[in-house]
C-alpha positions as a Markdown table, in Angstrom:
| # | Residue | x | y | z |
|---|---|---|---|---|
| 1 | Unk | 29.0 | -16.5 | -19.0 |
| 2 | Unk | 31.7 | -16.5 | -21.8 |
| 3 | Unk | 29.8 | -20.0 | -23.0 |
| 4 | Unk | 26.3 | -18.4 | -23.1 |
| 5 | Unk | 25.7 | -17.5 | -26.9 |
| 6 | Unk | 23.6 | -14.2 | -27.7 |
| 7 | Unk | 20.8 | -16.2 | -28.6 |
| 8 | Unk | 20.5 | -17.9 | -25.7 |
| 9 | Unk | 20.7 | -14.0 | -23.4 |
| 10 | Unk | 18.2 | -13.1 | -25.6 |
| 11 | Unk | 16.1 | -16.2 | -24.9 |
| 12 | Unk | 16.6 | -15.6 | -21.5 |
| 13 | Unk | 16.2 | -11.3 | -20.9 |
| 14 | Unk | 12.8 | -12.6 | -23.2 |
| 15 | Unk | 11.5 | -14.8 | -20.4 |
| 16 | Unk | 12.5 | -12.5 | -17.8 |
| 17 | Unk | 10.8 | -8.8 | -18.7 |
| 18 | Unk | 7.6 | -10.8 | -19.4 |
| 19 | Unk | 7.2 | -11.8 | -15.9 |
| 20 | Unk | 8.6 | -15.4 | -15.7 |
| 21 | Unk | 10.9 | -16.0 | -12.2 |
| 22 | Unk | 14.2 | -17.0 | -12.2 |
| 23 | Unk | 13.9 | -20.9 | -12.2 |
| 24 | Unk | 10.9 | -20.7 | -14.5 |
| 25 | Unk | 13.2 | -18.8 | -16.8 |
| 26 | Unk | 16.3 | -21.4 | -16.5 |
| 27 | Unk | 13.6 | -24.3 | -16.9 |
| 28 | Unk | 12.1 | -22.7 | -20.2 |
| 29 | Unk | 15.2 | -22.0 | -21.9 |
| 30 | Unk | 17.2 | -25.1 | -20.8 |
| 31 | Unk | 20.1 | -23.4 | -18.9 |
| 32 | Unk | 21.0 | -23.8 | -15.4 |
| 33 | Unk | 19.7 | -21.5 | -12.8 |
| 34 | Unk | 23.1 | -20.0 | -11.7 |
| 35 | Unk | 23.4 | -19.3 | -15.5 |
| 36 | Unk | 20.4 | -17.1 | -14.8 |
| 37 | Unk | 21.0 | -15.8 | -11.6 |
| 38 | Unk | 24.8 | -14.1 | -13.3 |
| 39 | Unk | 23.4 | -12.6 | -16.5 |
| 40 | Unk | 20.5 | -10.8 | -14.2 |
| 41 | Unk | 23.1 | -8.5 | -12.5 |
| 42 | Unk | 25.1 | -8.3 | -15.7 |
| 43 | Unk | 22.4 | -6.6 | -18.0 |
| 44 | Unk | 20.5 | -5.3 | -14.9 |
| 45 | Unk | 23.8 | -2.8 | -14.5 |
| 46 | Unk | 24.2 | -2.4 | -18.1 |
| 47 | Unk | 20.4 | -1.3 | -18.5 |
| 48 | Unk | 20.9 | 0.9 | -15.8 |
| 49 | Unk | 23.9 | 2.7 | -16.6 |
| 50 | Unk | 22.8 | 3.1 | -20.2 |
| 51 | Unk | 19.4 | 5.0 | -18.9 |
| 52 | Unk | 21.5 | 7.1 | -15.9 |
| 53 | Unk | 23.4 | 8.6 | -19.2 |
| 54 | Unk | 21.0 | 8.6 | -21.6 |
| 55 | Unk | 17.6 | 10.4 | -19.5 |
| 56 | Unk | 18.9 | 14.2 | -19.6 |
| 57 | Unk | 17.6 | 16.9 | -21.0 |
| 58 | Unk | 13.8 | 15.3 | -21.4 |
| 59 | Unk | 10.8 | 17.2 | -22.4 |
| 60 | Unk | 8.3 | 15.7 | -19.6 |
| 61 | Unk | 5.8 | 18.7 | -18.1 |
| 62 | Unk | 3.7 | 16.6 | -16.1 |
| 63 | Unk | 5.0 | 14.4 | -13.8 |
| 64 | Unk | 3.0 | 11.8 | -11.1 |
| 65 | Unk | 5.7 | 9.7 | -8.5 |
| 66 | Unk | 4.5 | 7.1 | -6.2 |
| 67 | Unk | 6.1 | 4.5 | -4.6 |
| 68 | Unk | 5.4 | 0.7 | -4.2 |
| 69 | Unk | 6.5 | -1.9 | -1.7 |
| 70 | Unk | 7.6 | -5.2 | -1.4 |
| 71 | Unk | 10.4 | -7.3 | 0.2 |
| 72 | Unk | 13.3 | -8.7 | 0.2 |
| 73 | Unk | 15.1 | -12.0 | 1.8 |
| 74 | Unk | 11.8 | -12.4 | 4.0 |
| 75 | Unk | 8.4 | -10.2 | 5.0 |
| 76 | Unk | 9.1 | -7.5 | 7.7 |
| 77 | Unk | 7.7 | -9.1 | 10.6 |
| 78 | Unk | 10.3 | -12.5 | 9.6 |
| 79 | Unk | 13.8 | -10.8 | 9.5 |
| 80 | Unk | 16.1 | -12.3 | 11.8 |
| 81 | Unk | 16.6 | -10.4 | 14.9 |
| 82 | Unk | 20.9 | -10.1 | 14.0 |
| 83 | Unk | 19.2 | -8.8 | 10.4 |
| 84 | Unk | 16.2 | -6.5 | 11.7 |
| 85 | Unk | 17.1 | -2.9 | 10.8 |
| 86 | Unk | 19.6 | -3.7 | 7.7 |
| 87 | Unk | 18.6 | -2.4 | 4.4 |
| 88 | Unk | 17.8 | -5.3 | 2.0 |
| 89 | Unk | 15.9 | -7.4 | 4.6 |
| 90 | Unk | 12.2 | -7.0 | 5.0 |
| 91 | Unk | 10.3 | -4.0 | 3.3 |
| 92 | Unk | 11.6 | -2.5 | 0.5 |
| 93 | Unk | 9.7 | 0.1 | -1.3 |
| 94 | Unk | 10.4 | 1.2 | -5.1 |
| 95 | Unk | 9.7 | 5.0 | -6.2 |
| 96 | Unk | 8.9 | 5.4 | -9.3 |
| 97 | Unk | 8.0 | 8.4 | -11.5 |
| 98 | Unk | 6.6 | 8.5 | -14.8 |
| 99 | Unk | 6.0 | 11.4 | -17.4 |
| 100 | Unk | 2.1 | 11.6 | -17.9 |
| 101 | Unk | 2.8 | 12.7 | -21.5 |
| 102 | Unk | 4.9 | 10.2 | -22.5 |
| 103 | Unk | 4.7 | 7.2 | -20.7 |
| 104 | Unk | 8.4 | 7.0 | -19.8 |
| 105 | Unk | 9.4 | 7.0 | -16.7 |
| 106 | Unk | 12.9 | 8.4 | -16.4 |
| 107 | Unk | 13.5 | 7.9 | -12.7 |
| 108 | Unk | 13.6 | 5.1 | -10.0 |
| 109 | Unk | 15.0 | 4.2 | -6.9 |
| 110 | Unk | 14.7 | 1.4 | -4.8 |
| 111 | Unk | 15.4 | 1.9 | -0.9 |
| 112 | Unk | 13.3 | 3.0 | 2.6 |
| 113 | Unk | 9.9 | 4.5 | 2.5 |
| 114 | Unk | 11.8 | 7.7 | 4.3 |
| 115 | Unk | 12.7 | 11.3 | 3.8 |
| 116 | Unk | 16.4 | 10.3 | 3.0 |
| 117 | Unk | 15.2 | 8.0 | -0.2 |
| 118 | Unk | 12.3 | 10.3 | -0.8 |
| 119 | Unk | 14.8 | 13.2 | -1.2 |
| 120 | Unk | 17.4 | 10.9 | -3.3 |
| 121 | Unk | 14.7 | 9.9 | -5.6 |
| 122 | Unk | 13.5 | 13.2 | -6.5 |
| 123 | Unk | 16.4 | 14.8 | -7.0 |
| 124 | Unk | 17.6 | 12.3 | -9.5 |
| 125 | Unk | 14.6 | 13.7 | -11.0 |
| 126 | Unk | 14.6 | 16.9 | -11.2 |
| 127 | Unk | 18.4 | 16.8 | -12.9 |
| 128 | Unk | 16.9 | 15.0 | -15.9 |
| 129 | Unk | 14.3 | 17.3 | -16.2 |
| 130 | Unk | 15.0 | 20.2 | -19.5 |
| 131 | Unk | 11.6 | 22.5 | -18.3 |
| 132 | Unk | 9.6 | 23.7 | -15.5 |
| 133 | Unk | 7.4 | 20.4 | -14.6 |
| 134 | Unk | 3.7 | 19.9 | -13.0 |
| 135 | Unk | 4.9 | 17.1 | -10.3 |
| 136 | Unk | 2.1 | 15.5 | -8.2 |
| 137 | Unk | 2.5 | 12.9 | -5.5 |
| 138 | Unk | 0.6 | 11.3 | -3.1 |
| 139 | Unk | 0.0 | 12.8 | 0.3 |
| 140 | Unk | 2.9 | 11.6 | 2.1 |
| 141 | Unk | 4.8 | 13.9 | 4.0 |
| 142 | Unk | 7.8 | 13.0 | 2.8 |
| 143 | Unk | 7.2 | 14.6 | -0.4 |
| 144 | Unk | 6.8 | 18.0 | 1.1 |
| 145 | Unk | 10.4 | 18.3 | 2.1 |
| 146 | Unk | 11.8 | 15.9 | -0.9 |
| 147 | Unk | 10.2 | 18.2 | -3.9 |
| 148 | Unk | 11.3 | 21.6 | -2.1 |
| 149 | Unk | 14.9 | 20.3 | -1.7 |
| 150 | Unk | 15.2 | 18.9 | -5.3 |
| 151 | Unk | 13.5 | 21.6 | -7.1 |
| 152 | Unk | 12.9 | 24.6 | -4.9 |
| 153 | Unk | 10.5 | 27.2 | -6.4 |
| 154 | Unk | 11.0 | 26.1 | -9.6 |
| 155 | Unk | 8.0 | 23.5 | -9.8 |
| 156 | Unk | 4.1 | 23.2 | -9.9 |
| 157 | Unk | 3.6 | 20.6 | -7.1 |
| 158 | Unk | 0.3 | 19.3 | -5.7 |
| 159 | Unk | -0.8 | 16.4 | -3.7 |
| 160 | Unk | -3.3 | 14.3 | -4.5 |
| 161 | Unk | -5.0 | 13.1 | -1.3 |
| 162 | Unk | -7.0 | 9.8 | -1.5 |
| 163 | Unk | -9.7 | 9.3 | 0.8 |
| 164 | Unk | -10.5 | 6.1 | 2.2 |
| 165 | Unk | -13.5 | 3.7 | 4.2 |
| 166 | Unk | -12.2 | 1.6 | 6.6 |
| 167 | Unk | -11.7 | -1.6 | 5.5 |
| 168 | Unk | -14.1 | -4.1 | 7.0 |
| 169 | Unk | -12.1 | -7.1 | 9.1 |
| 170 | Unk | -13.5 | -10.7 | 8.5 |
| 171 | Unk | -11.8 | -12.9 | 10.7 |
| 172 | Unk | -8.5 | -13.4 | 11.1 |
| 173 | Unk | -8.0 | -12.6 | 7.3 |
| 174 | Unk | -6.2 | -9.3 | 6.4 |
| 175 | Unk | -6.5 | -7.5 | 3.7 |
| 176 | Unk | -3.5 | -6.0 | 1.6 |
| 177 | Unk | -5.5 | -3.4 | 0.1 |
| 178 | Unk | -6.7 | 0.0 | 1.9 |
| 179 | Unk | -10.4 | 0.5 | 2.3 |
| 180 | Unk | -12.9 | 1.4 | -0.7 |
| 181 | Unk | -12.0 | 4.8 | -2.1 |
| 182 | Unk | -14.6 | 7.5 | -1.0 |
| 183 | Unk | -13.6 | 10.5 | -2.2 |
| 184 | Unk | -10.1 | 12.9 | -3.4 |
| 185 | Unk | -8.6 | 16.1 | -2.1 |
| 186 | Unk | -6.0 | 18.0 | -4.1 |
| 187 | Unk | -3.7 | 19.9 | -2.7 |
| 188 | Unk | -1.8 | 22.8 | -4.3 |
| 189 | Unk | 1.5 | 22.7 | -2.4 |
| 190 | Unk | 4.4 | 25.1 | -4.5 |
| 191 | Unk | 4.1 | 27.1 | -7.8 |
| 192 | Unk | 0.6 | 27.1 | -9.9 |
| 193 | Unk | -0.3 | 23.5 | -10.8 |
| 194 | Unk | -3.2 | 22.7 | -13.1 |
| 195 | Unk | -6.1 | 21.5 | -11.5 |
| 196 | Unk | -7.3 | 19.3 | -14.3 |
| 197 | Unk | -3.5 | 17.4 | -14.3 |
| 198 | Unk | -3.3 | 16.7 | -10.7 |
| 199 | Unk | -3.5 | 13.0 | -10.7 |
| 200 | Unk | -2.0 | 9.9 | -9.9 |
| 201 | Unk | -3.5 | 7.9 | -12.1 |
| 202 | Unk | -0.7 | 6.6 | -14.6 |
| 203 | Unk | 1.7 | 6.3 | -11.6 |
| 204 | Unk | -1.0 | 3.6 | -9.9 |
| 205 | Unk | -1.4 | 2.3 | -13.1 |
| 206 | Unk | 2.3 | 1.9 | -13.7 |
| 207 | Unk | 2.8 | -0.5 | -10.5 |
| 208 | Unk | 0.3 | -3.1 | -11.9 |
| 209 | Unk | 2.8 | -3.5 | -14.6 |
| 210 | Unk | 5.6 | -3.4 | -12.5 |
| 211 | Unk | 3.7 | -6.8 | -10.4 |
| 212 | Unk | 2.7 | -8.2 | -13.5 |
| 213 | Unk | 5.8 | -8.1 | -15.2 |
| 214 | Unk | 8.1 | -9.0 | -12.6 |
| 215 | Unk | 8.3 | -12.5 | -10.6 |
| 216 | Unk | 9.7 | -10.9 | -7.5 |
| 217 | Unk | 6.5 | -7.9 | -7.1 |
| 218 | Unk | 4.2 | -11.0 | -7.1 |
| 219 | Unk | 2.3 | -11.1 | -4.1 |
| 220 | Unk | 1.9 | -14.7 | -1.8 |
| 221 | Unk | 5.1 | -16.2 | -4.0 |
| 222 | Unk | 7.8 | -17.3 | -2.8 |
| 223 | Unk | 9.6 | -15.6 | -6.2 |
| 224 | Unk | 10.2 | -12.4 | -3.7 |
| 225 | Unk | 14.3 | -10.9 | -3.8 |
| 226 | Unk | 16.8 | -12.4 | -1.7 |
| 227 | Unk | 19.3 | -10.2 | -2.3 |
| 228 | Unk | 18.8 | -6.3 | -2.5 |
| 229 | Unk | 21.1 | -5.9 | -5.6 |
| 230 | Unk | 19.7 | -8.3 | -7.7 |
| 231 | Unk | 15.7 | -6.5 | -6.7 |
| 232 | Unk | 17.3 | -3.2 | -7.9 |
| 233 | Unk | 19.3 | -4.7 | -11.6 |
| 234 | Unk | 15.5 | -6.8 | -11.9 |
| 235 | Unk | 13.9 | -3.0 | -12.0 |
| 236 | Unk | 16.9 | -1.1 | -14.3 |
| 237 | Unk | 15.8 | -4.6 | -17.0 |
| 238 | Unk | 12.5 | -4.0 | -16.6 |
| 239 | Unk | 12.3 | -0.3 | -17.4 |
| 240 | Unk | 15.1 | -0.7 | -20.4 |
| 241 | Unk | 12.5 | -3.6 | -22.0 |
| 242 | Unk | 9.5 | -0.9 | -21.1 |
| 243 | Unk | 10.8 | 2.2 | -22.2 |
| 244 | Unk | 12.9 | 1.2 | -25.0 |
| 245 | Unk | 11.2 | -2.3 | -26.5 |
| 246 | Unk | 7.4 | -2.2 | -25.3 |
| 247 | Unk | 5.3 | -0.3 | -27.9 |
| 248 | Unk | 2.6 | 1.5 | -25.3 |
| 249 | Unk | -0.9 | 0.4 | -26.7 |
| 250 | Unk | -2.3 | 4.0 | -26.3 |
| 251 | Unk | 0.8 | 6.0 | -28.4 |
| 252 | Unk | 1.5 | 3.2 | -30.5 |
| 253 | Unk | 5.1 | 3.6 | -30.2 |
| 254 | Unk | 7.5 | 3.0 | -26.9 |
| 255 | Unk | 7.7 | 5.7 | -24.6 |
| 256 | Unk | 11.1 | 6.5 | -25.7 |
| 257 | Unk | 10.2 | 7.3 | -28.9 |
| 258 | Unk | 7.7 | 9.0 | -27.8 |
| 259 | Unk | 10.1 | 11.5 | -25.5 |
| 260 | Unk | 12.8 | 11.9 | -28.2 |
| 261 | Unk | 15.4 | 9.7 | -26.9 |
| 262 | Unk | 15.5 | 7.1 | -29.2 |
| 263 | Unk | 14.3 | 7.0 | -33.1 |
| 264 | Unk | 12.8 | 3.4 | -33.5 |
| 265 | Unk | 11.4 | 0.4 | -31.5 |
| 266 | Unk | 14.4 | -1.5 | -29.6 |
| 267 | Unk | 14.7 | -5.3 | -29.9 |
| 268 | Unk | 15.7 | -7.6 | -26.8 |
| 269 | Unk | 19.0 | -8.5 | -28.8 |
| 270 | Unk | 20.0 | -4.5 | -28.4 |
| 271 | Unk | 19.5 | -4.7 | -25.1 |
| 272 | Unk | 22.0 | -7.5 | -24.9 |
| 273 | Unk | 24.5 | -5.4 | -27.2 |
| 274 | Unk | 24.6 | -3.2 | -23.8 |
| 275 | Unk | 26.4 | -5.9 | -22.3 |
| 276 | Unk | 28.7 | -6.3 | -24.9 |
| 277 | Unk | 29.8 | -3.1 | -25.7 |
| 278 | Unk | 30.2 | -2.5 | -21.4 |
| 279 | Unk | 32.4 | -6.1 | -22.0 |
| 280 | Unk | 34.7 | -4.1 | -24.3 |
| 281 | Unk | 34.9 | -1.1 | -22.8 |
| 282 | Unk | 36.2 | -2.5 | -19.5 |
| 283 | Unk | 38.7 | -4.7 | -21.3 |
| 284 | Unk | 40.0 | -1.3 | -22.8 |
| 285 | Unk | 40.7 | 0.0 | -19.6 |
């Protein structure tokens, strides 16, 4: 990596925040794919130490958190029987939580669909959190217990309960997506939420752009993860490049901006900086 120039990484974190896969990426900037495959983790650390410090304190009131899934090394029902059980192989789900507001979403985790992650994730939350906060999920259970551990009293939570028809079986074929939408309930579950802010709406809207701008939450590819660590640095990159670089079309600045934690639109070659700076600093020590 000491041979890769900065305007090559930048060529390279370019290709890979606007969806392109690994070998794609290596092909369209004329580097080798192991070249590739060791920045990823690199500035997929850096990106996501820099945001662990920097989210504190924020001003988001309104918070939606949902969760999206996909896999790693193969689909669920694939895993190797020596392998079935171990996190990193088969279905990995991503939570994700994003400031309704804003736009920025200042908190992530990649693990099980469980309490344990479910608890994890929203107490990494509630720690960057400066005020009392409107949170709405989903209807999964595992909210119920996750929310009232991480926040206690102090929070407006509801659900937002989809209802669904079931979907209609052709075949053999099966479908990925739950039947046609019929109706919502919302469920006030701690504190005094507002009724017109209970929604889900940004969250859902949020994992489209998580699939469309990264390779590996593609469905029917084979660009899926093969390793765990490198799913999980591909999300901290692609949340650096969303809430620090990409100007959101509907606040015409980034979401950052946008929450006070930075003063102007980042470029990709700050982003690579990250690395550098983390490069010095662990020479120093």
């Amino acid at each position: 990596m000491n041979k890769l120039n900065k305007q090559k990484r930048v060529q390279i974190i370019k290709a890979l925040v606007e969806g392109n896969s690994l070998r794609a990426t290596a092909r369209m900037c004329d580097v080798a794919f192991n070249t590739v495959l060791k920045l990823l983790p690199e500035i997929g650390k850096a990106c996501a130490d820099y945001q662990d410090r920097t989210f504190h304190n924020l001003p988001c009131k309104r918070i939606q958190c949902d969760e999206i899934w996909s896999f790693c090394y193969a689909k669920e029902k694939n895993v190797p029987e020596e392998m079935r059980g171990k996190f990193g192989f088969g279905d990995i789900w991503t939570f994700t939580a994003i400031c309704a507001d804003t736009k920025l979403v200042p908190s992530w985790l990649v693990g099980k669909r469980d309490a344990g992650h479910a608890l994890e994730f929203v107490s990494d939350l509630a720690r960057r959190l400066a005020n009392r906060a409107q949170v709405t999920t989903d209807g999964h259970r595992m909210y119920l217990e996750a929310v009232e551990g991480a926040f206690g009293s102090e929070v407006d939570f509801a659900q937002l309960i989809k209802l669904y028809n079931e979907p209609v079986a052709e075949g053999n074929e099966r479908k990925y997506s739950p039947g046609e939408c019929c109706g919502t309930r919302k469920s006030k579950v701690t504190g005094d939420p507002d009724p017109k802010h209970i929604s889900t709406s940004y969250v859902e809207r949020q994992n489209l752009t998580m699939r469309m701008s990264m390779r590996r939450f593609t469905r029917l590819t084979n660009g899926f993860s093969k390793k765990i660590q490198n799913h999980s640095y591909a999300v901290a990159l692609h949340y650096m490049y969303y809430n620090f670089c990409r100007i959101h079309k509907t606040l015409r600045v980034t979401p950052a901006m946008e929450a006070g934690v930075t003063d102007h639109v980042w470029e990709i070659e700050e982003i690579v900086a990250l690395l550098e700076t983390k490069a010095d600093e662990e020479k120093a020590a």
